[in-house]
Coordinates of C-alpha atoms in Angstrom, one line a residue:
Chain A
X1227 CA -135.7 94.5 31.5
X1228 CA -133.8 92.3 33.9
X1229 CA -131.0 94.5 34.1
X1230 CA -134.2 97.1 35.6
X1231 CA -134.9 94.4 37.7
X1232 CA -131.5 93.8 38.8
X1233 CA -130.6 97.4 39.6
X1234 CA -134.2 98.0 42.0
X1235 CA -133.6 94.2 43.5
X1236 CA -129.8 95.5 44.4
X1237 CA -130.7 98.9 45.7
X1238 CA -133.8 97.8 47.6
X1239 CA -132.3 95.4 49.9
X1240 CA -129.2 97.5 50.5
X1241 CA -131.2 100.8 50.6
X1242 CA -134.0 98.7 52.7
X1243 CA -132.2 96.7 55.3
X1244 CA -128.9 99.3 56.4
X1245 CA -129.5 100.5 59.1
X1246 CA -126.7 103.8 60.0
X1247 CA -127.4 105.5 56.4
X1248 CA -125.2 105.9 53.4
X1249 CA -121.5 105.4 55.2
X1250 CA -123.2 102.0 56.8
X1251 CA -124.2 101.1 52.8
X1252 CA -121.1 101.6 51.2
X1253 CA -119.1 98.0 52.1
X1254 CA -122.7 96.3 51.1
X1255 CA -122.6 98.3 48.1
X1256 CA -118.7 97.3 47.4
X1257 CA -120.1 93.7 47.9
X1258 CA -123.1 93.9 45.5
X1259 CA -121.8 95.3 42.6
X1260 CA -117.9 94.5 42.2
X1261 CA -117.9 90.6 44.3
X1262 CA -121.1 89.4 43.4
X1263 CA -122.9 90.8 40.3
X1264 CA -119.1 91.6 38.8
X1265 CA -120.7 95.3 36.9
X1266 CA -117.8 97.1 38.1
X1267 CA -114.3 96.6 39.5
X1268 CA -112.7 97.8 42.7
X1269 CA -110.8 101.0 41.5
X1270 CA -113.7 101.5 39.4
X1271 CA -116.3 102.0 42.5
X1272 CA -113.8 103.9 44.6
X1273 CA -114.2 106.0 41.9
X1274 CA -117.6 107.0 41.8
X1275 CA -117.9 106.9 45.6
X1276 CA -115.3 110.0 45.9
X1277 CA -117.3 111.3 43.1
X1278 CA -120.9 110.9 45.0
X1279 CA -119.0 112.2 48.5
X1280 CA -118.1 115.3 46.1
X1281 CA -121.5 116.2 45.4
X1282 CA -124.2 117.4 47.3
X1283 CA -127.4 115.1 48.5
X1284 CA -127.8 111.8 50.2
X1285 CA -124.5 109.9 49.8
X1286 CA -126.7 106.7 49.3
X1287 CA -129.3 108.2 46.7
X1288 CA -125.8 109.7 44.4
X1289 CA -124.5 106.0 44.8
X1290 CA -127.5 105.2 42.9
X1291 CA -127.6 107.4 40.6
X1292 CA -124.4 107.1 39.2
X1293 CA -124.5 103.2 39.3
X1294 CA -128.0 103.2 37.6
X1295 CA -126.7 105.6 35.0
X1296 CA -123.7 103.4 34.6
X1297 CA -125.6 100.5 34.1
X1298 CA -129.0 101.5 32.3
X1299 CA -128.7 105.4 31.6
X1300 CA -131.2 107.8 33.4
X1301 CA -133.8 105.1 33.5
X1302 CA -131.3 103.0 34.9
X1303 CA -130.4 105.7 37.3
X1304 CA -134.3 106.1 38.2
X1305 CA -134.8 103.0 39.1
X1306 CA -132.3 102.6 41.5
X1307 CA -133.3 106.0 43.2
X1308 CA -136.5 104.5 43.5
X1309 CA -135.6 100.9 44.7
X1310 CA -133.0 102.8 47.3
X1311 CA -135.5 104.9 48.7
X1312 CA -138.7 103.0 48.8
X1313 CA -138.7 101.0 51.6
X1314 CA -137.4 103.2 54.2
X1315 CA -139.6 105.9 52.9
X1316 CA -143.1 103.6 53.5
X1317 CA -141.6 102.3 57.5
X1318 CA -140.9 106.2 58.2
X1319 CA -144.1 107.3 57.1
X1320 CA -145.2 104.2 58.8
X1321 CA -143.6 105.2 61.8
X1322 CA -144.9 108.8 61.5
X1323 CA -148.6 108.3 61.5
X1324 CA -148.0 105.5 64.0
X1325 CA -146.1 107.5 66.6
X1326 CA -148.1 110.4 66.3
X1327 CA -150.9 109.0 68.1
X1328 CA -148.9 108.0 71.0
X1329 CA -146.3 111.2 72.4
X1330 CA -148.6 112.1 75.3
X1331 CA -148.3 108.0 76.7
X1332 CA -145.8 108.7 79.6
X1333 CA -143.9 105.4 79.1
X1334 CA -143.2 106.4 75.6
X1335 CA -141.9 109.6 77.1
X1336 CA -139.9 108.4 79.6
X1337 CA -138.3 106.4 76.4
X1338 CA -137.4 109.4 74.6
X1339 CA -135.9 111.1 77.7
X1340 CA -133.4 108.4 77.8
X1341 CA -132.6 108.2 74.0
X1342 CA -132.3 112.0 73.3
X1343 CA -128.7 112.2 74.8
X1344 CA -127.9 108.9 73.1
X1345 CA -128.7 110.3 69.2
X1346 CA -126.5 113.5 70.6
X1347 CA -123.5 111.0 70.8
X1348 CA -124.3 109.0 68.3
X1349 CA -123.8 113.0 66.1
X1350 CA -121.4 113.7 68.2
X1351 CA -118.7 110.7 67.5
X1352 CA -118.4 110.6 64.1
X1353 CA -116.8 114.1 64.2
X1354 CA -113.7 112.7 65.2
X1355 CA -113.9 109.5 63.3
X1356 CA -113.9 112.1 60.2
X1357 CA -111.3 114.2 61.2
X1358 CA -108.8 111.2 61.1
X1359 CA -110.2 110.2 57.8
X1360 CA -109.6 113.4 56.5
X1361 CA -106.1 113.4 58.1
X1362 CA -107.2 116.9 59.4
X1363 CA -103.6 119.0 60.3
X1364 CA -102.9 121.9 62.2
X1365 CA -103.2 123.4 58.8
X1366 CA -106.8 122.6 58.2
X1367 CA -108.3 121.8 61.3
X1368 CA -109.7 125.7 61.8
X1369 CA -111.9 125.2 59.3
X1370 CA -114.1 122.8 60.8
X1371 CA -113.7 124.3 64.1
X1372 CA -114.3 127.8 62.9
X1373 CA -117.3 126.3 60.6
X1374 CA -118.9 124.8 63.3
X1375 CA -118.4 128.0 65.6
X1376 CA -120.0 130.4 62.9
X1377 CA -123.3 128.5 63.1
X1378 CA -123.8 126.9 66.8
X1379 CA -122.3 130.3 68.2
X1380 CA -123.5 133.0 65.9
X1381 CA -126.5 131.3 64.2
X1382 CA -124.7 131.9 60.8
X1383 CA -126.6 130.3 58.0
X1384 CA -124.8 126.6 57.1
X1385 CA -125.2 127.5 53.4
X1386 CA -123.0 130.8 53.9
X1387 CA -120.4 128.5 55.5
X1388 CA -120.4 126.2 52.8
X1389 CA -120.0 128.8 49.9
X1390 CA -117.5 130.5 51.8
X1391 CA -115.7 127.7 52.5
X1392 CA -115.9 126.5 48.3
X1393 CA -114.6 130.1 47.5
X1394 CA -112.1 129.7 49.9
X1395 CA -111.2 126.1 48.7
X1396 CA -110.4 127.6 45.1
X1397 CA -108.6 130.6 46.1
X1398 CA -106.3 128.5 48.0
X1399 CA -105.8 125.8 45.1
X1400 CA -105.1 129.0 42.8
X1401 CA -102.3 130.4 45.1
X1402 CA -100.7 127.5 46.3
X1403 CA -101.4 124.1 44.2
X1404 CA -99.3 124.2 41.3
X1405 CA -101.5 123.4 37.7
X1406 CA -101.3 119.6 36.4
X1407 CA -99.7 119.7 33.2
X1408 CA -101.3 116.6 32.3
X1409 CA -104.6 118.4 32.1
X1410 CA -107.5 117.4 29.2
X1411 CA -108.8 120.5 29.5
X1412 CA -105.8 122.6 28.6
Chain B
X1195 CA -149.6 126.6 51.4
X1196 CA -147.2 124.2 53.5
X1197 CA -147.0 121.9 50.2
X1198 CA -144.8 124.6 48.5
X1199 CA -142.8 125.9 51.5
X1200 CA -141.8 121.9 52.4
X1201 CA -140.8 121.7 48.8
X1202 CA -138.9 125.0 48.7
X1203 CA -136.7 124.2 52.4
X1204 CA -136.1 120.7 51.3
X1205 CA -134.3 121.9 47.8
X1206 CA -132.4 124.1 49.6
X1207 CA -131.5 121.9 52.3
X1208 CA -130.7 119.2 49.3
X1209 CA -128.6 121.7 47.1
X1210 CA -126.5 123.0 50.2
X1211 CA -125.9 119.4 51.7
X1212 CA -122.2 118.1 51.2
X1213 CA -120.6 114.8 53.8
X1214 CA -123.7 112.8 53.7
X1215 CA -126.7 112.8 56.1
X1216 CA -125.0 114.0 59.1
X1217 CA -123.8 117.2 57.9
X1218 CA -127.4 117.5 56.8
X1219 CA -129.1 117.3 60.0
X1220 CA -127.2 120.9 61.0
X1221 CA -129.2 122.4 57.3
X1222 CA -132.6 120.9 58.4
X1223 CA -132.4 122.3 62.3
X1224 CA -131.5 125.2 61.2
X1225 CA -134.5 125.5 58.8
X1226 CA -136.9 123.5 60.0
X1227 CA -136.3 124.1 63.8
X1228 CA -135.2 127.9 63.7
X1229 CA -136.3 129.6 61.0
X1230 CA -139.7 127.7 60.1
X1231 CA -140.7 126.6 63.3
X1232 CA -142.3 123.7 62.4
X1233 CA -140.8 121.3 65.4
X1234 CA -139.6 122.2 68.8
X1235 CA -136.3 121.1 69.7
X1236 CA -137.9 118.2 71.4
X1237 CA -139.5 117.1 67.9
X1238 CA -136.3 117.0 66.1
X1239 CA -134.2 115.2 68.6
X1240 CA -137.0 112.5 68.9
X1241 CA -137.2 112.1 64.6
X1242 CA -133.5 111.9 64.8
X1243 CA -133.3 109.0 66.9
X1244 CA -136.0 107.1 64.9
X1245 CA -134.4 108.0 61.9
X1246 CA -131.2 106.4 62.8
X1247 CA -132.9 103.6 64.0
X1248 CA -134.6 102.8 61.0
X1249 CA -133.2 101.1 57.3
X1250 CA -132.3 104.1 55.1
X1251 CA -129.9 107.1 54.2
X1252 CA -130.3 109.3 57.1
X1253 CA -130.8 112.4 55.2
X1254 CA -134.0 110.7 53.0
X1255 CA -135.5 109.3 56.6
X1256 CA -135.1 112.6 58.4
X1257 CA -136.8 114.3 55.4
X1258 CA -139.2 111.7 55.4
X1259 CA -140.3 112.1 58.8
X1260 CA -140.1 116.2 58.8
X1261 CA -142.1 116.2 55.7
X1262 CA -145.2 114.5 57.3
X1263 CA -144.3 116.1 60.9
X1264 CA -144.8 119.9 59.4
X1265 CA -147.4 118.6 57.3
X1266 CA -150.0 117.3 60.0
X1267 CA -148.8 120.3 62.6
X1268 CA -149.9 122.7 60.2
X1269 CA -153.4 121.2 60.6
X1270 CA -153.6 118.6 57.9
X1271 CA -154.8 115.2 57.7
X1272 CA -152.8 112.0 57.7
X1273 CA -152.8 111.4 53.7
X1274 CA -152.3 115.0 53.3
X1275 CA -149.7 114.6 55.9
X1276 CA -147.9 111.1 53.8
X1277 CA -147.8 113.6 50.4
X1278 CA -146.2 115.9 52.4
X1279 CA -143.8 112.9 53.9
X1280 CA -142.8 112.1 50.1
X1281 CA -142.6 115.6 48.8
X1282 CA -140.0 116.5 51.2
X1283 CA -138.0 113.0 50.2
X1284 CA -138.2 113.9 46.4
X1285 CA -137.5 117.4 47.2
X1286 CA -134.4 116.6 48.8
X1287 CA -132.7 114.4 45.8
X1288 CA -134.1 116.0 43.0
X1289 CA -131.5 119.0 42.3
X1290 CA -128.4 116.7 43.6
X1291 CA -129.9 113.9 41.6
X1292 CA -130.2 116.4 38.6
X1293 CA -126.8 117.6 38.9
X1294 CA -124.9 114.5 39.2
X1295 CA -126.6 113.1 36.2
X1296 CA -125.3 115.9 34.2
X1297 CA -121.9 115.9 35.6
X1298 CA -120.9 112.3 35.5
X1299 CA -119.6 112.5 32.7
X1300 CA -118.2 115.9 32.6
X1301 CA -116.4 115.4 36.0
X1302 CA -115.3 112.3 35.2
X1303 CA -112.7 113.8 32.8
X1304 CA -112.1 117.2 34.4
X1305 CA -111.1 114.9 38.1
X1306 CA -107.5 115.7 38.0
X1307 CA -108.0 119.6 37.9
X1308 CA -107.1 121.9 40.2
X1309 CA -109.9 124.2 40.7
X1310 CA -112.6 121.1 40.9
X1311 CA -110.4 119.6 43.5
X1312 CA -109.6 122.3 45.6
X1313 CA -112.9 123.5 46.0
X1314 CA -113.9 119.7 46.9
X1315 CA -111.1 119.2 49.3
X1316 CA -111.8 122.2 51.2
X1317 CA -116.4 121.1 51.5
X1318 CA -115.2 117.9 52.4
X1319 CA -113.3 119.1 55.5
X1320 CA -116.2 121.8 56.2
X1321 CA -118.5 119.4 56.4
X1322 CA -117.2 118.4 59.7
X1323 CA -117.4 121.1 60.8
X1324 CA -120.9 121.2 59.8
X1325 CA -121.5 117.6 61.8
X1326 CA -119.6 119.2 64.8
X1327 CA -122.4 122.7 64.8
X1328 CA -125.6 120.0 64.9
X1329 CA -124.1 118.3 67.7
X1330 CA -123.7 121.0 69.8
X1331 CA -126.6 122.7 69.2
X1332 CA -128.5 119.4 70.4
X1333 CA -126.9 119.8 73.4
X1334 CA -129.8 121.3 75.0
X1335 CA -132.7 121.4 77.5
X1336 CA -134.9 119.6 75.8
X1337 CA -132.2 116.5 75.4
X1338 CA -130.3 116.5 78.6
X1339 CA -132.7 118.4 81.3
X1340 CA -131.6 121.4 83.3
X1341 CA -127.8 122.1 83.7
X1342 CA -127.0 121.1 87.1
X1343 CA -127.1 117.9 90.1
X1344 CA -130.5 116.6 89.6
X1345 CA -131.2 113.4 88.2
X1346 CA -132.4 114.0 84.8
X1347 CA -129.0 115.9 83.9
X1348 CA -126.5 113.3 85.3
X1349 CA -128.6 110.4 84.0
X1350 CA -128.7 112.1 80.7
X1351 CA -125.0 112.9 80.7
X1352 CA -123.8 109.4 81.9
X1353 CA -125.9 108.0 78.8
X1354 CA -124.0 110.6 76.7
X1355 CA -120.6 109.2 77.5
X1356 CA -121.5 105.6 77.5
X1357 CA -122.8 106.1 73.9
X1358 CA -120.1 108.6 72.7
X1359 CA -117.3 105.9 74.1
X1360 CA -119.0 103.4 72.8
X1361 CA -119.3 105.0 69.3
X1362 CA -115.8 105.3 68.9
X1363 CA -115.1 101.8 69.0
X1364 CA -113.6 101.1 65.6
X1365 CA -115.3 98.8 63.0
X1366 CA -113.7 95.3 63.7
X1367 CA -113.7 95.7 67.5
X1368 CA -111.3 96.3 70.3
X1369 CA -109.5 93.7 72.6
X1370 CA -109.0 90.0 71.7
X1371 CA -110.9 86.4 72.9
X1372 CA -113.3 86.5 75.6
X1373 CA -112.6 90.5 76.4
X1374 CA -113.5 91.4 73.1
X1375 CA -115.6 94.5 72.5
X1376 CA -117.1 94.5 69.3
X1377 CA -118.8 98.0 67.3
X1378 CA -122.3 97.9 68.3
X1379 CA -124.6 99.6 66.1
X1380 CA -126.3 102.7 66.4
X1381 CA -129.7 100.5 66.6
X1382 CA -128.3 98.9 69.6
X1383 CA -127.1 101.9 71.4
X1384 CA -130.7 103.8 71.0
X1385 CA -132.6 100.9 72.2
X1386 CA -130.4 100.2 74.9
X1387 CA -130.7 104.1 75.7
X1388 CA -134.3 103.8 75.5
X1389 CA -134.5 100.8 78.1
X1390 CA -132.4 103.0 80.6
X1391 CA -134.9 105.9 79.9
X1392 CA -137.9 104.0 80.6
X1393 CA -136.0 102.0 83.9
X1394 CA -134.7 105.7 85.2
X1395 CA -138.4 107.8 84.5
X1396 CA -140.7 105.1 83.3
X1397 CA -140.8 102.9 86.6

């Protein structure tokens, strides 16, 4: 039962109090659960953050559940979703009913007019923090650029970009990557 | 019934999601902004910037936010409206949540192979791709004013650089002693951006 309690405490404050979502969480997370509490070491978490950045969802909520289920099994993985989520969902919905009442007050407005271009940079830059992360080439960098072309200029569905970019991912790998002979699975 | 169509977008939009909440936010316009209708442009820039201003993943907070938004515009009540907030949320985790409980281990023992890698190497780089498509589509009427030398443009577009340079500033800081510019965060910038919006229209 205290590990339960251990797992929601953890997730709630970093899930609660980060603001910047799940790339803003990840050195807090590093600090909670391989400095502090000592349930995992380094390599071990750079591990299953590659593996939560491979899968789809919220980076933050796949942090979770593969920590939980590390920890405590699916409960374990449960409560952490829950604990990670929780608070920001309540000051959202908060927020929602809240601000609702108040878009036709011209102050508010006059707000919003000056922070709509701000959350377009605030998208905007981490484009090209990314793309050195990646260590984008000349090699690869049409496929972001043609990716991001396909939708904003011909309204192509994101989910037919991303399919045909996974098909196009395994063709390559099949041509050109040579197999690991050090495979399990072969 | 919105309750099943909110439920239905959001599990795409979850399934379909790879880089993390940014990527995400080019899924949700498209649905939620094009194809549903629920917000105008306006709308969605407006929940973007609270949902970066507030604690959370970006991709649960935006959910959040659309999920009670679509809810109350289609004529519902504010509970109704608050189910419809945390039915969106859940929607949005529950098939990546699913799936990465059932891979864990499975991919855990397959990572070296060449097919799983490839395939993840070449969503990881599409996803900026992805980030790159919502930006530009925000840049829009509705965020910046019409295209030309009035004040609402430039004032808009002078915010826009400030807050792009800004942005870039990496996380321990540029410069040294006194002339030291440290990484503000993205809290900082919107607020700041809101005081020059009220200053500029408000006064």
């Amino acid at each position: 039962m205290a590990k339960y309690c251990e797992l929601f405490y953890s997730f709630f404050k970093i899930g609660g109090f980060t603001i910047g979502g799940g790339y803003a969480m990840v050195p807090l997370m590093e600090h909670e659960f391989v400095d502090r509490r000592g349930w995992m070491s380094g390599d071990e978490f750079l591990e299953y953050l590659s593996l939560a950045q491979s899968m789809p969802g919220v980076l933050a909520v796949n942090m979770a559940t593969v920590v939980g289920y590390r920890m405590r099994g699916i409960a374990g993985a449960l409560v952490s979703i829950l604990g990670n989520v929780v608070l920001p969902i309540s000051v959202i919905v908060g927020l929602a009913i809240f601000f609702r009442s108040f878009r036709d007050n011209s102050v508010v407005n006059s707000i919003f007019l000056g922070i709509r271009p701000a959350v377009v940079a605030l998208i905007a830059a981490p484009v090209f923090s990314l793309a050195k992360r990646q260590h984008l080439t000349w090699h690869t960098l049409w496929m972001p650029i043609l990716a991001a072309v396909l939708i904003w200029l011909l309204g192509i569905s994101p989910i037919l970009v991303i399919l045909a970019a996974a098909l196009l991912g395994f063709a390559y790998g099949r041509l050109f990557k040579r197999p690991k002979t050090d495979n399990k699975d072969q | 019934m919105i309750y099943f169509r909110i439920f239905w977008v959001f599990l795409k939009i979850g399934l379909f999601t790879f880089g993390g909440g940014y990527a995400m936010v080019s899924l949700i316009e498209n649905e939620v902004v094009e194809r549903q209708q629920w917000l105008t442009a306006e709308e969605f820039t407006d929940i973007l910037a609270v949902s970066q201003m507030t604690p959370g993943p970006i991709g649960i907070n935006t959910a959040t936010y659309v999920g009670y938004t679509a809810t109350a515009q289609a004529g519902y009540g504010t509970w109704a409206s608050v189910g419809g907030a945390v039915l969106a949320s859940f929607a949005v985790i529950l098939l990546p949540v699913t799936l990465m409980l059932l891979v864990v281990r499975f991919l855990m023992r397959h990572r070296g192979n060449r097919d799983v890698e490839s395939v993840f190497a070449a969503l990881r780089i599409t996803a900026i791709g992805l980030i790159a498509a919502a930006a530009l589509s925000l840049f829009n009427v509705e965020s910046f004013g019409n295209f030309g030398w009035n004040s609402r443009f430039v004032a808009s577009c002078a915010i826009f650089a400030v807050v792009f340079l800004l942005s870039l500033v990496p996380r321990k800081g540029l410069g040294k002693g006194k002339l030291r510019l440290p990484k503000l965060s993205p809290i900082v910038l919107i607020l700041a951006s809101g005081l020059a919006g009220f200053l500029i229209y408000g006064l």
